[in-house]
XYZ file of C-alpha atoms in Angstrom:
312
model
C 23.637 13.694 -70.082
C 23.057 16.042 -73.158
C 24.551 18.888 -71.290
C 27.957 17.411 -71.217
C 30.608 18.395 -73.744
C 33.911 16.618 -74.083
C 34.132 14.942 -70.697
C 33.174 11.316 -70.657
C 35.285 9.948 -68.154
C 36.455 11.140 -64.696
C 39.843 10.457 -62.919
C 39.432 9.854 -59.202
C 42.284 11.225 -57.204
C 41.656 8.620 -54.382
C 42.124 8.710 -50.553
C 46.025 8.429 -50.385
C 48.712 8.800 -52.955
C 51.344 6.601 -51.254
C 51.350 3.001 -52.895
C 52.316 1.334 -49.856
C 49.747 2.926 -47.822
C 47.134 2.015 -50.330
C 48.052 -1.614 -50.189
C 47.669 -1.458 -46.515
C 44.466 0.203 -46.804
C 43.116 -2.374 -49.629
C 43.611 -5.200 -46.903
C 42.067 -3.110 -43.985
C 39.076 -1.740 -45.846
C 38.407 -5.255 -47.760
C 38.021 -6.832 -44.270
C 35.942 -4.114 -42.869
C 33.708 -4.311 -46.027
C 33.392 -8.126 -45.528
C 32.477 -7.725 -42.004
C 29.740 -5.027 -42.973
C 28.273 -7.688 -45.472
C 28.474 -10.698 -43.170
C 27.436 -8.777 -39.988
C 24.456 -7.098 -41.645
C 23.490 -10.156 -43.654
C 23.614 -12.199 -40.511
C 21.027 -9.876 -38.805
C 18.799 -10.129 -41.883
C 19.006 -13.752 -41.954
C 18.454 -14.350 -38.192
C 15.463 -11.888 -38.123
C 13.609 -13.411 -41.096
C 14.321 -17.115 -40.498
C 11.180 -18.851 -39.280
C 11.078 -20.549 -35.952
C 14.548 -19.178 -34.668
C 12.925 -16.719 -32.277
C 9.382 -15.596 -31.966
C 10.525 -12.448 -30.126
C 12.351 -11.336 -33.325
C 8.919 -11.109 -35.140
C 8.157 -7.763 -33.484
C 8.086 -4.541 -35.487
C 11.340 -3.468 -33.906
C 13.297 -6.358 -35.575
C 11.337 -6.051 -38.848
C 12.630 -2.513 -39.194
C 16.078 -3.627 -37.939
C 16.385 -6.162 -40.707
C 15.495 -3.408 -43.361
C 18.094 -1.245 -41.690
C 20.723 -3.876 -42.164
C 19.798 -4.653 -45.766
C 20.155 -0.861 -46.592
C 23.432 -0.812 -44.803
C 24.797 -3.517 -47.061
C 23.424 -1.860 -50.337
C 24.583 1.730 -49.087
C 28.109 0.502 -48.487
C 28.232 -1.419 -51.653
C 27.568 1.706 -53.888
C 30.961 3.088 -52.792
C 33.202 0.484 -51.104
C 33.943 -2.150 -53.801
C 34.975 0.336 -56.238
C 37.078 2.190 -53.734
C 38.790 -0.862 -52.665
C 39.809 -1.988 -56.280
C 40.908 1.558 -56.927
C 43.447 1.264 -54.164
C 45.349 -1.194 -56.286
C 44.988 0.871 -59.543
C 47.555 3.217 -60.786
C 44.962 5.344 -62.582
C 41.431 5.395 -60.927
C 38.719 6.309 -63.602
C 34.919 6.190 -63.699
C 32.691 6.988 -66.708
C 30.435 10.174 -66.176
C 27.324 8.002 -66.416
C 28.832 5.627 -63.662
C 29.674 8.700 -61.532
C 25.967 9.797 -61.688
C 24.783 6.478 -60.996
C 26.969 6.038 -57.984
C 25.649 9.484 -56.744
C 22.052 8.354 -57.265
C 22.338 5.149 -55.316
C 24.599 6.511 -52.588
C 22.033 9.128 -51.748
C 19.034 6.953 -52.389
C 20.129 4.342 -49.773
C 21.602 6.906 -47.465
C 18.283 8.707 -47.228
C 16.256 5.649 -47.089
C 18.550 4.740 -44.003
C 17.612 8.090 -42.500
C 13.833 7.486 -42.827
C 14.263 4.055 -41.470
C 16.082 5.418 -38.305
C 13.095 7.756 -37.962
C 10.720 4.973 -38.228
C 12.601 2.974 -35.610
C 12.440 5.967 -33.259
C 8.803 6.107 -33.844
C 8.234 2.366 -33.119
C 10.066 2.797 -29.819
C 8.081 6.063 -28.893
C 4.740 4.035 -29.388
C 6.146 1.018 -27.668
C 7.141 3.048 -24.335
C 4.805 5.833 -24.567
C 1.510 4.233 -25.739
C 2.079 0.458 -24.781
C -1.586 -0.319 -24.438
C -2.193 0.723 -28.277
C 1.195 -0.561 -29.550
C -0.098 -3.728 -31.178
C -3.034 -1.661 -32.695
C -0.862 1.082 -34.024
C 2.206 -0.683 -35.269
C 0.288 -3.603 -37.045
C 1.787 -5.421 -40.096
C 0.188 -3.180 -42.650
C 1.515 -0.014 -40.885
C 4.924 -1.405 -40.761
C 4.948 -2.388 -44.422
C 3.718 1.212 -45.185
C 6.526 2.935 -43.141
C 9.338 0.765 -44.796
C 7.727 1.394 -48.361
C 7.541 5.152 -47.351
C 11.283 5.108 -46.364
C 12.248 3.764 -49.656
C 9.995 6.155 -51.789
C 11.450 9.065 -49.699
C 14.961 8.089 -50.447
C 14.018 7.608 -54.138
C 12.424 11.238 -54.442
C 15.422 12.657 -52.548
C 17.951 11.034 -54.932
C 15.896 12.135 -58.016
C 16.336 15.744 -57.070
C 20.107 15.250 -56.769
C 20.305 13.653 -60.141
C 18.226 16.120 -61.869
C 20.636 18.804 -60.588
C 23.539 16.863 -61.734
C 22.044 16.293 -65.343
C 21.532 20.030 -65.767
C 25.591 20.709 -65.457
C 27.912 20.822 -68.244
C 31.474 19.455 -68.120
C 34.175 20.563 -70.504
C 37.267 19.883 -68.446
C 39.179 19.260 -66.261
C 38.057 15.764 -65.362
C 39.994 15.165 -62.256
C 37.538 14.627 -59.082
C 39.297 15.182 -55.755
C 37.620 12.415 -53.801
C 37.629 8.657 -53.631
C 34.001 8.244 -54.950
C 31.674 10.475 -56.718
C 29.525 12.989 -54.822
C 27.863 16.238 -55.624
C 30.318 18.746 -54.223
C 33.358 17.402 -55.853
C 31.680 17.081 -59.026
C 30.270 20.632 -58.791
C 33.849 21.916 -58.920
C 34.315 20.257 -62.396
C 31.367 22.039 -63.904
C 31.813 24.703 -66.709
C 29.068 27.010 -65.240
C 28.287 28.697 -61.985
C 26.865 26.139 -59.598
C 25.913 28.493 -56.601
C 22.197 27.845 -57.117
C 22.722 24.019 -57.231
C 24.849 24.338 -54.064
C 22.021 25.939 -52.148
C 19.500 23.179 -53.421
C 21.879 20.593 -52.284
C 22.380 22.280 -48.924
C 18.673 22.174 -48.458
C 18.005 18.836 -49.884
C 20.815 17.201 -48.008
C 22.202 19.528 -45.265
C 18.925 20.994 -43.736
C 17.091 17.593 -44.243
C 19.900 15.777 -42.171
C 19.808 18.542 -39.576
C 15.723 18.382 -39.403
C 15.841 14.507 -39.175
C 18.571 14.674 -36.664
C 16.566 17.231 -34.295
C 13.309 15.056 -34.852
C 15.134 12.030 -33.620
C 16.816 13.613 -30.734
C 13.455 15.171 -29.701
C 11.753 11.792 -29.927
C 14.193 10.094 -27.648
C 14.079 12.953 -25.175
C 10.374 12.332 -25.002
C 10.933 8.591 -24.683
C 13.411 9.055 -21.805
C 11.109 11.369 -20.028
C 8.276 8.932 -20.227
C 10.585 6.045 -18.756
C 10.127 7.659 -15.445
C 6.734 5.817 -15.028
C 8.196 2.389 -15.854
C 9.445 -0.346 -13.540
C 13.160 -0.649 -12.929
C 13.380 -3.713 -15.203
C 11.184 -1.939 -17.916
C 13.591 1.069 -17.816
C 16.578 -1.128 -18.173
C 15.402 -2.923 -21.190
C 14.102 0.311 -22.891
C 17.300 2.231 -22.181
C 19.384 -0.462 -23.464
C 17.503 -0.518 -26.784
C 17.257 3.192 -27.053
C 20.978 3.530 -26.349
C 21.720 1.452 -29.424
C 19.508 3.414 -31.598
C 20.960 6.857 -30.359
C 24.638 5.542 -30.966
C 23.696 4.683 -34.532
C 22.021 7.908 -35.142
C 25.073 9.870 -33.837
C 27.520 7.772 -35.909
C 25.375 8.377 -39.081
C 24.338 11.866 -38.742
C 27.365 13.375 -37.187
C 29.620 13.103 -40.347
C 26.728 13.737 -42.710
C 25.936 17.158 -41.028
C 29.579 17.995 -40.868
C 30.173 17.662 -44.698
C 26.776 18.873 -46.006
C 26.049 21.802 -43.718
C 29.042 23.991 -44.796
C 30.537 25.382 -48.101
C 31.944 22.590 -50.256
C 35.487 21.757 -49.960
C 37.916 18.856 -50.381
C 40.229 18.895 -47.695
C 41.839 15.590 -46.466
C 39.757 15.617 -43.235
C 36.546 15.553 -45.599
C 37.701 12.232 -47.112
C 38.439 10.860 -43.832
C 35.128 11.721 -42.468
C 33.514 10.323 -45.637
C 35.388 6.999 -45.011
C 33.725 6.953 -41.640
C 30.129 7.099 -42.765
C 30.760 4.975 -45.881
C 32.879 2.149 -44.475
C 33.142 2.338 -40.687
C 29.501 3.033 -39.633
C 27.796 0.371 -41.631
C 30.361 -2.133 -40.158
C 29.502 -0.847 -36.524
C 25.895 -0.984 -36.694
C 25.342 -4.741 -36.472
C 28.053 -4.935 -33.692
C 26.091 -2.259 -31.756
C 22.747 -3.975 -32.020
C 23.904 -7.538 -31.302
C 26.186 -6.844 -28.486
C 23.604 -4.896 -26.609
C 20.672 -7.114 -27.398
C 20.406 -10.552 -25.726
C 17.451 -11.605 -28.037
C 19.403 -11.074 -31.199
C 22.496 -12.881 -29.781
C 20.461 -15.876 -28.611
C 18.592 -16.027 -32.025
C 21.915 -16.013 -33.750
C 23.226 -18.970 -31.484
C 20.027 -20.896 -32.357
C 20.425 -20.124 -35.906
C 24.067 -21.225 -35.898
C 23.128 -24.445 -33.964
C 20.740 -25.296 -36.670
C 23.247 -24.809 -39.530
C 25.723 -27.002 -37.578
C 23.337 -29.760 -36.883
C 22.041 -29.676 -40.545
C 25.661 -29.888 -41.663
C 26.423 -32.981 -39.463
C 23.372 -34.996 -40.461
């Protein structure tokens, strides 16, 4: 942080200014965050508990458990502080804390993008190359794809942080958002950030667009190949793919809206950010469990084991 001058602490404007509204939001967002942690945690536990369901040991559920783990960590980089700030009169964060929040937010966010891409590839191999599925998607390949997703998120986030560390901050220190992100932080810099803005556009916006188009293309190919399957096979594949597509749309829609246009801090931007930091991580486990009989049955078995062990 050698380039910073006299700014060591930032004041966060927040989402709303009305005290009564903030108290209501505190209760609502706290319940949503708890639902995110419990819902995604339940998926991680269900998939990884031995002898609950052998069908959940397939690569698809292996990737799903990591996606749920990332959802918990991704939401936790922003939401806990956001919730506590709703009860604070003055919302502050240190400049170092702000940079750390940016790093982990983008790290887990891009890791999720890679995992969604990996899950689409898994479905492509399962539907379009079923005879070679177990050979291609072996245990080593699954671990390699997950490791690559984490590494991809790390390198992406490092680019964001290197950009941020080059900026100088000499006042003002009020960030017009409810958490630290690059565009609101750029507005506080003492120097011109147009070059940095272009890099962020390429690193975040264009990356999101490319990943989204890749995912959409893969599902188009999958749906095209489903014509050769039986009616029952099409039904199961469509059910699984529909869940993936819903998650992709919920995640990429807001991200593309915010990062593929000039930086601004309209109220609408904050509400869109709430959607992909609070709402989407909560909806993902609901989408996957409600549309997946195997996950629901495994959860019932897991719950039955917990109840029985508690009665003994």
